[in-house]
Tab-separated table of C-alpha atoms and ligand atoms in Angstrom:
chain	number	residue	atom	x	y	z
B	1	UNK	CA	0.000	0.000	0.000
B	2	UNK	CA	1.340	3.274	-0.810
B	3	UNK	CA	2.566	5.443	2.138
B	4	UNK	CA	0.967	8.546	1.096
B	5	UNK	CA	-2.714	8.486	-0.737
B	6	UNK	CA	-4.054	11.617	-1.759
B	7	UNK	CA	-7.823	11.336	-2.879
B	8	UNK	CA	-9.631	13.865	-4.913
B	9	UNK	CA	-8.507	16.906	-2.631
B	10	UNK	CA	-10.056	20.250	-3.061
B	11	UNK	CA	-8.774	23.556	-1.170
B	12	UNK	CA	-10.623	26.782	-1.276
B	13	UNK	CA	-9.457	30.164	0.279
B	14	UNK	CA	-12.427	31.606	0.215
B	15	UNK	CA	-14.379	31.749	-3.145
B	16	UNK	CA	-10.675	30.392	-4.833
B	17	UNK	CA	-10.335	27.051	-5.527
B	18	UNK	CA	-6.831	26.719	-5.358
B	19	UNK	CA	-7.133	23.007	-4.980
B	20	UNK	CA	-9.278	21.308	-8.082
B	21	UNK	CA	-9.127	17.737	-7.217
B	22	UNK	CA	-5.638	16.482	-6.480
B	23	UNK	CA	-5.526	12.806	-6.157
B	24	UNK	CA	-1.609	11.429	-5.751
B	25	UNK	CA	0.132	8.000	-4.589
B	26	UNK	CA	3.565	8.075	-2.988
B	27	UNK	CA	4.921	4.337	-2.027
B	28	UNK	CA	7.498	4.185	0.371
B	29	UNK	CA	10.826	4.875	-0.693
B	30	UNK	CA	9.457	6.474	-3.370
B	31	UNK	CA	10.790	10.098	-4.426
B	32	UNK	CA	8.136	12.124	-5.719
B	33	UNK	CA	9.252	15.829	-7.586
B	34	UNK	CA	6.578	18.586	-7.977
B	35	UNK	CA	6.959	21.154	-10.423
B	36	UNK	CA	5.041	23.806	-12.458
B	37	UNK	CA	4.096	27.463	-12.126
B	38	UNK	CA	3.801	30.038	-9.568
B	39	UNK	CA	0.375	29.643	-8.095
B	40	UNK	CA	-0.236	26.009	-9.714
B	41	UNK	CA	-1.001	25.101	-6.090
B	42	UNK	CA	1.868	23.308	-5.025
B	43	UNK	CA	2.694	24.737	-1.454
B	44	UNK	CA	-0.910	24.487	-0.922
B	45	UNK	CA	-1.052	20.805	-1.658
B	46	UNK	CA	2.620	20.215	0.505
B	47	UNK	CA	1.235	22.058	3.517
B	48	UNK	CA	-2.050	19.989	3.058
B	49	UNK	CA	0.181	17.064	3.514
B	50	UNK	CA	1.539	17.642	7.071
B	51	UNK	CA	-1.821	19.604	8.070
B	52	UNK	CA	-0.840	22.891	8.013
B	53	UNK	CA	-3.469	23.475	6.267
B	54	UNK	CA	-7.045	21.862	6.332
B	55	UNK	CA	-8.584	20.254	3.289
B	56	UNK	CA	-11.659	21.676	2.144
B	57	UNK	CA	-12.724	18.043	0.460
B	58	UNK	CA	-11.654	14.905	-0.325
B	59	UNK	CA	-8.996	12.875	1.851
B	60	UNK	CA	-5.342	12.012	2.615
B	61	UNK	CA	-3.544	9.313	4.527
B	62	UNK	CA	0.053	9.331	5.191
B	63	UNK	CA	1.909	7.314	7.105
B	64	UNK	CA	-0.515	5.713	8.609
B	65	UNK	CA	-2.126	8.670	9.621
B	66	UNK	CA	-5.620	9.642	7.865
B	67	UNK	CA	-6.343	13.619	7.281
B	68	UNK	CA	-9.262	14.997	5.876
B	69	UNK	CA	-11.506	18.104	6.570
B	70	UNK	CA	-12.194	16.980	10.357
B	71	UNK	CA	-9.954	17.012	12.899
B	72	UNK	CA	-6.346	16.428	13.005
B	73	UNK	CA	-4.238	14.912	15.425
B	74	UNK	CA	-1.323	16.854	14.367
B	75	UNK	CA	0.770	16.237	17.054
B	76	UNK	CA	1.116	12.876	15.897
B	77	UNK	CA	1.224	13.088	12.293
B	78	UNK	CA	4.345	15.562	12.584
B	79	UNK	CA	6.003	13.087	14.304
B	80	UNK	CA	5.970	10.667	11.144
B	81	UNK	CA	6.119	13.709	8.416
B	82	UNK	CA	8.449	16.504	8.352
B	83	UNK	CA	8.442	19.733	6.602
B	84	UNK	CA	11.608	22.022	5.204
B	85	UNK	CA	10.781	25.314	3.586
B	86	UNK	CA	12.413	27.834	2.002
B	87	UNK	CA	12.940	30.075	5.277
B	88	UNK	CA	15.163	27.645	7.230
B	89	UNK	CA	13.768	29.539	10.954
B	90	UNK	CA	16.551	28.041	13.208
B	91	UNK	CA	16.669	29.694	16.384
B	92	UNK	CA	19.255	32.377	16.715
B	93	UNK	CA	19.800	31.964	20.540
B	94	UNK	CA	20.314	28.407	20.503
B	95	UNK	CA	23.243	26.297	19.103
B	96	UNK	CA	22.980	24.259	15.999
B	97	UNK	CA	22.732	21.744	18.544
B	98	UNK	CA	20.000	22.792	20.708
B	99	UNK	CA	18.108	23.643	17.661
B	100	UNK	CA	17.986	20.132	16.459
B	101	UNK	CA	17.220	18.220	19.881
B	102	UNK	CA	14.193	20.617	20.566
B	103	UNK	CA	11.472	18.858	19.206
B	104	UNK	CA	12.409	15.339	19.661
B	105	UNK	CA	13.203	16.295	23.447
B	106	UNK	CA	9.673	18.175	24.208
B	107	UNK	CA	7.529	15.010	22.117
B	108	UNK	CA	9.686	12.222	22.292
B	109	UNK	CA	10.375	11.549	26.033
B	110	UNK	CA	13.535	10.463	24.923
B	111	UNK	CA	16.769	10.956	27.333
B	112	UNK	CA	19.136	13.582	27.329
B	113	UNK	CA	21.968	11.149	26.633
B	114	UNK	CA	19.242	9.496	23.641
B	115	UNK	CA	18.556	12.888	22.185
B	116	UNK	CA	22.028	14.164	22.229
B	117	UNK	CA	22.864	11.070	20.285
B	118	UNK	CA	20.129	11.481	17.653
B	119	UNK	CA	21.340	15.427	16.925
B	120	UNK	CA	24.955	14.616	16.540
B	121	UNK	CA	24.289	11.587	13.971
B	122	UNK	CA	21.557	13.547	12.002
B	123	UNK	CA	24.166	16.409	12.041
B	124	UNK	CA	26.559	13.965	10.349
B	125	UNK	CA	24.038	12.643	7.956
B	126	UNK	CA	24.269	16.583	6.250
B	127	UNK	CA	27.768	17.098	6.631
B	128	UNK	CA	28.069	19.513	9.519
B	129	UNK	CA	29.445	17.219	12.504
B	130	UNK	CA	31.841	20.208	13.332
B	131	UNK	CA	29.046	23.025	13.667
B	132	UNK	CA	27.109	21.183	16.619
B	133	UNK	CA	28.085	24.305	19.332
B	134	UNK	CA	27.969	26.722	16.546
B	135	UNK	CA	25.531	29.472	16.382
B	136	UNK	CA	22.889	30.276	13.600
B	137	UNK	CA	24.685	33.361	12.651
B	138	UNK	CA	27.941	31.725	11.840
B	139	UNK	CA	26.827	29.466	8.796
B	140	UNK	CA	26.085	30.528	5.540
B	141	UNK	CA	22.258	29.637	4.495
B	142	UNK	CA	23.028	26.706	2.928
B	143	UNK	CA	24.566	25.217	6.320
B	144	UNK	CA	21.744	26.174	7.706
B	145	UNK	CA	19.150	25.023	5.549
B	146	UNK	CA	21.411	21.821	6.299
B	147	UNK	CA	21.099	22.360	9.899
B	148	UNK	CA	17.210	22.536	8.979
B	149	UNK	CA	17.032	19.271	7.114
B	150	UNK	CA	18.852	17.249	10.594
B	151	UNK	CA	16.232	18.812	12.463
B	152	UNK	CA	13.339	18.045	10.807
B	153	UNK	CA	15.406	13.985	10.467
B	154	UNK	CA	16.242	13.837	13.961
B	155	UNK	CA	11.983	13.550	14.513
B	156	UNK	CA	12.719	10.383	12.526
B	157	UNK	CA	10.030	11.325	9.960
B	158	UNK	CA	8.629	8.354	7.938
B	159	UNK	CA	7.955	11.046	4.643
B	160	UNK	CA	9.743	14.288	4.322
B	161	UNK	CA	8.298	17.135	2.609
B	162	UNK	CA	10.549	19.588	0.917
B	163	UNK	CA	9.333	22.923	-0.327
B	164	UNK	CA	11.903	24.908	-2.282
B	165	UNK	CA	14.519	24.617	0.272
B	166	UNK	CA	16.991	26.041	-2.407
B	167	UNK	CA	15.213	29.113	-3.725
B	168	UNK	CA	16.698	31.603	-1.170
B	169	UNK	CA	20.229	30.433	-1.616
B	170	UNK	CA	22.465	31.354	-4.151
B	171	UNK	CA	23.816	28.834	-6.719
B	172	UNK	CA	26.949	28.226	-4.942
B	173	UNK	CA	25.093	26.998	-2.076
B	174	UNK	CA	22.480	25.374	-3.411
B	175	UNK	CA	24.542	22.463	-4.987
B	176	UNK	CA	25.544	21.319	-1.205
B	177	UNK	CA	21.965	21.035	-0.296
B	178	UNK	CA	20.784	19.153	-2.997
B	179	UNK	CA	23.945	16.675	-2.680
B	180	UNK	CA	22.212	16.254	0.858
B	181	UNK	CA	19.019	15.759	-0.497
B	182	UNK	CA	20.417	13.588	-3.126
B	183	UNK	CA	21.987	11.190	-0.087
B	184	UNK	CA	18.624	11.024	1.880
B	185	UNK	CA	17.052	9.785	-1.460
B	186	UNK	CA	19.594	7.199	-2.190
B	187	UNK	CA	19.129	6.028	1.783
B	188	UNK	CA	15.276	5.324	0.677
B	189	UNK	CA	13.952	8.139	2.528
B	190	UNK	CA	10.384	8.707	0.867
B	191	UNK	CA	10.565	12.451	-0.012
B	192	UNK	CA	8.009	15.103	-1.900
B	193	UNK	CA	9.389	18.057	-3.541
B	194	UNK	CA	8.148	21.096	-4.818
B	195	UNK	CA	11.448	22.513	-7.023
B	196	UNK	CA	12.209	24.983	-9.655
B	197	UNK	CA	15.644	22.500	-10.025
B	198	UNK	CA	14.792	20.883	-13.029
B	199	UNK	CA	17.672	19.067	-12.993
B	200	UNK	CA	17.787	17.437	-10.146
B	201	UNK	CA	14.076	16.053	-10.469
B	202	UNK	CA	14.770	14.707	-13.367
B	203	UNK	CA	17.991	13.209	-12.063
B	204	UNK	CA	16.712	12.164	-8.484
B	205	UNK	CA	13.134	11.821	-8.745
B	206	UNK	CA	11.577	8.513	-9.574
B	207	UNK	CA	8.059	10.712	-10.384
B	208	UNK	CA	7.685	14.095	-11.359
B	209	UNK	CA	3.948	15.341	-11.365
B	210	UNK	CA	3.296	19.103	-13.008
B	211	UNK	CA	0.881	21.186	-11.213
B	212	UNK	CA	-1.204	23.483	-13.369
B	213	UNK	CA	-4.169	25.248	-12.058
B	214	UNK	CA	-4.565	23.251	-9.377
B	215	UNK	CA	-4.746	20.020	-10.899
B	216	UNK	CA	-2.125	17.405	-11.465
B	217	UNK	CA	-1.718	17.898	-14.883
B	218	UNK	CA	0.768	15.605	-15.736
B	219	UNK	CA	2.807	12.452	-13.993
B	220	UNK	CA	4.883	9.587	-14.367
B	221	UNK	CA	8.269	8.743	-14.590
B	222	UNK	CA	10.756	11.782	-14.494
B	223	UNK	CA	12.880	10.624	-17.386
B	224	UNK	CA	9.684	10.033	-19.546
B	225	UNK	CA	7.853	13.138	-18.264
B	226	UNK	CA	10.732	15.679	-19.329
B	227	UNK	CA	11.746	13.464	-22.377
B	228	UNK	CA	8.073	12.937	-23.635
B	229	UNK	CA	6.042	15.873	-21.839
B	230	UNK	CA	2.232	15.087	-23.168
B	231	UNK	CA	0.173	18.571	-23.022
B	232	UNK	CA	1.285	21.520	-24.453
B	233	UNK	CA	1.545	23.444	-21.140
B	234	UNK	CA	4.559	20.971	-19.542
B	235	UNK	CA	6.157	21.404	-22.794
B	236	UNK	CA	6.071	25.333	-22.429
B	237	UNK	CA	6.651	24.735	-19.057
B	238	UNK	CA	9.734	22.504	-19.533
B	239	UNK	CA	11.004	25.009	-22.590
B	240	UNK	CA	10.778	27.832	-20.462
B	241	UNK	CA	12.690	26.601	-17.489
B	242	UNK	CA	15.649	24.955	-19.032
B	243	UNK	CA	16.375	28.302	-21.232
M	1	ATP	N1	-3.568	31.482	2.889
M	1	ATP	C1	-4.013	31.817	1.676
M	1	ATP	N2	-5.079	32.617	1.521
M	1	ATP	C2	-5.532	32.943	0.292
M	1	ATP	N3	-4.996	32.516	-0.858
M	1	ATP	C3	-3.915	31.714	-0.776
M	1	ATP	C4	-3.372	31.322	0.491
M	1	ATP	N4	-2.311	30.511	0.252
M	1	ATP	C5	-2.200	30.411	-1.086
M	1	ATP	N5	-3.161	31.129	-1.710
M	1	ATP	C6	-3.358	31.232	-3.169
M	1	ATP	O1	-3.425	29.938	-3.685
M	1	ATP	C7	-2.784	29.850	-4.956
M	1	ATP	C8	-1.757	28.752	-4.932
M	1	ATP	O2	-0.709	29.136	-4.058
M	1	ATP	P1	0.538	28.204	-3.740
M	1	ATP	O3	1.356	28.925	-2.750
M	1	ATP	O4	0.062	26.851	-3.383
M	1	ATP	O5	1.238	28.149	-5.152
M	1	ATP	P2	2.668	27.584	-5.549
M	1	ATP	O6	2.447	26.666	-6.696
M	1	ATP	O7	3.356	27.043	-4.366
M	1	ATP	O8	3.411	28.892	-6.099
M	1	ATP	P3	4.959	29.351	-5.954
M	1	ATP	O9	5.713	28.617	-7.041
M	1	ATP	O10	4.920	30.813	-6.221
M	1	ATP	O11	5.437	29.012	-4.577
M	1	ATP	C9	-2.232	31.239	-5.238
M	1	ATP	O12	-3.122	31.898	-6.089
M	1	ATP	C10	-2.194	31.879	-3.878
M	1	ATP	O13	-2.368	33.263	-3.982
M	2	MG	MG1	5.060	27.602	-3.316
């Protein structure tokens, strides 16, 4: 059974429908790449995913947890899912370390000793063993956007949900993120995407799906969807973004 089911899910902000019917599968292990335009709905559908936002209709279950326009238990569900935007949001009065064992300490009930562990091998997993007493301040953004991955890993998330974590870095930096990203992938993390890095869906991804207008508009393979994109708005799509 696949680990995330999304049925037929609509999302209105009022008189918008910014959610049309969205109905995705995401088995376990699985790395899942969303792309398309600005205001496709993609966010929307990624925050719907982890409950940040409500659905209007239809239903989701992931990771064994079932979401729909009732109540959440959310306290639950973010143990299993985790959730990386753009803005990384590390605290700037607590270390790199302290930042990561926060949440696993307050809704784990793990021990000091257990947490501590935990931080300093999720720390390792991205490449930053060395900055575990370092502040905020003294990494660039892509170390801490890195710093922002362990922490969302050291929940030990069963699906992580990635929404343009490299769209407020600049090039340079971006490359180390996505190597990280890249690792966590080939470690059969199951992982959804929203990216403008066309590349590295098409490299990394095992599905891409294009958003437009709040539908799904397209999915399948990566390497068939940009090789063999169906409608005419992927292909613009596709044209436009690998100018
Ligand atoms: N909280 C909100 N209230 C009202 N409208 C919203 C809200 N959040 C998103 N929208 C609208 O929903 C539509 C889809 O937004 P969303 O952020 O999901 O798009 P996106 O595909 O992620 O775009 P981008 O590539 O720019 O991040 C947009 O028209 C947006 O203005
Ligand atoms: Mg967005």
């Amino acid at each position: 059974m696949p680990i995330v089911q999304v049925e037929n899910i609509h999302k209105h902000f009022g008189s918008i429908e910014v959610l049309k019917g969205v109905s995705l599968n995401v088995d376990a292990g699985q790395v899942v790449a969303v792309i398309g335009r600005s205001g496709s709905g993609k966010s929307t559908m990624l925050r719907c995913l982890n409950g940040l936002e409500a659905v209007s209709s239809g239903s989701i279950q992931i990771a064994g947890h079932r979401l729909d326009s009732g109540g959440h238990h959310l306290r639950e569900l973010r143990k299993d899912v985790g959730i990386v935007f753009q803005s990384y949001n590390l605290f700037p009065h607590l270390t790199v370390g302290e930042n990561i064992m926060l949440a696993p300490r307050i809704t784990k009930g793990l021990s000091h000793d257990a947490v501590h562990r935990i931080a300093k091998d999720k720390l390792a997993q991205v490449g930053l063993s060395e900055k575990f007493d370092a502040y905020p301040e003294k990494l660039s953004g892509g170390q801490q956007q890195r710093v922002a991955i362990a922490r969302s890993l050291a929940m030990q998330p069963k699906v992580m949900l990635f929404d343009e974590v490299t769209s407020a870095l600049d090039p340079e930096l971006t490359g180390e993120v996505l190597v990280v990203m890249e690792n966590l992938a080939k470690e059969g993390m199951t992982m959804l995407l929203v990216t403008h890095e066309m590349g590295f869906a098409k490299s990394v991804a095992d599905i891409t799906v294009f958003m437009h207008q709040g539908k799904v508009w397209e999915s399948g393979p990566s390497a068939t969807l940009f090789s063999a994109p169906q409608t005419p708005e992927l292909r613009q799509f596709i044209g436009g973004s690998l100018k």
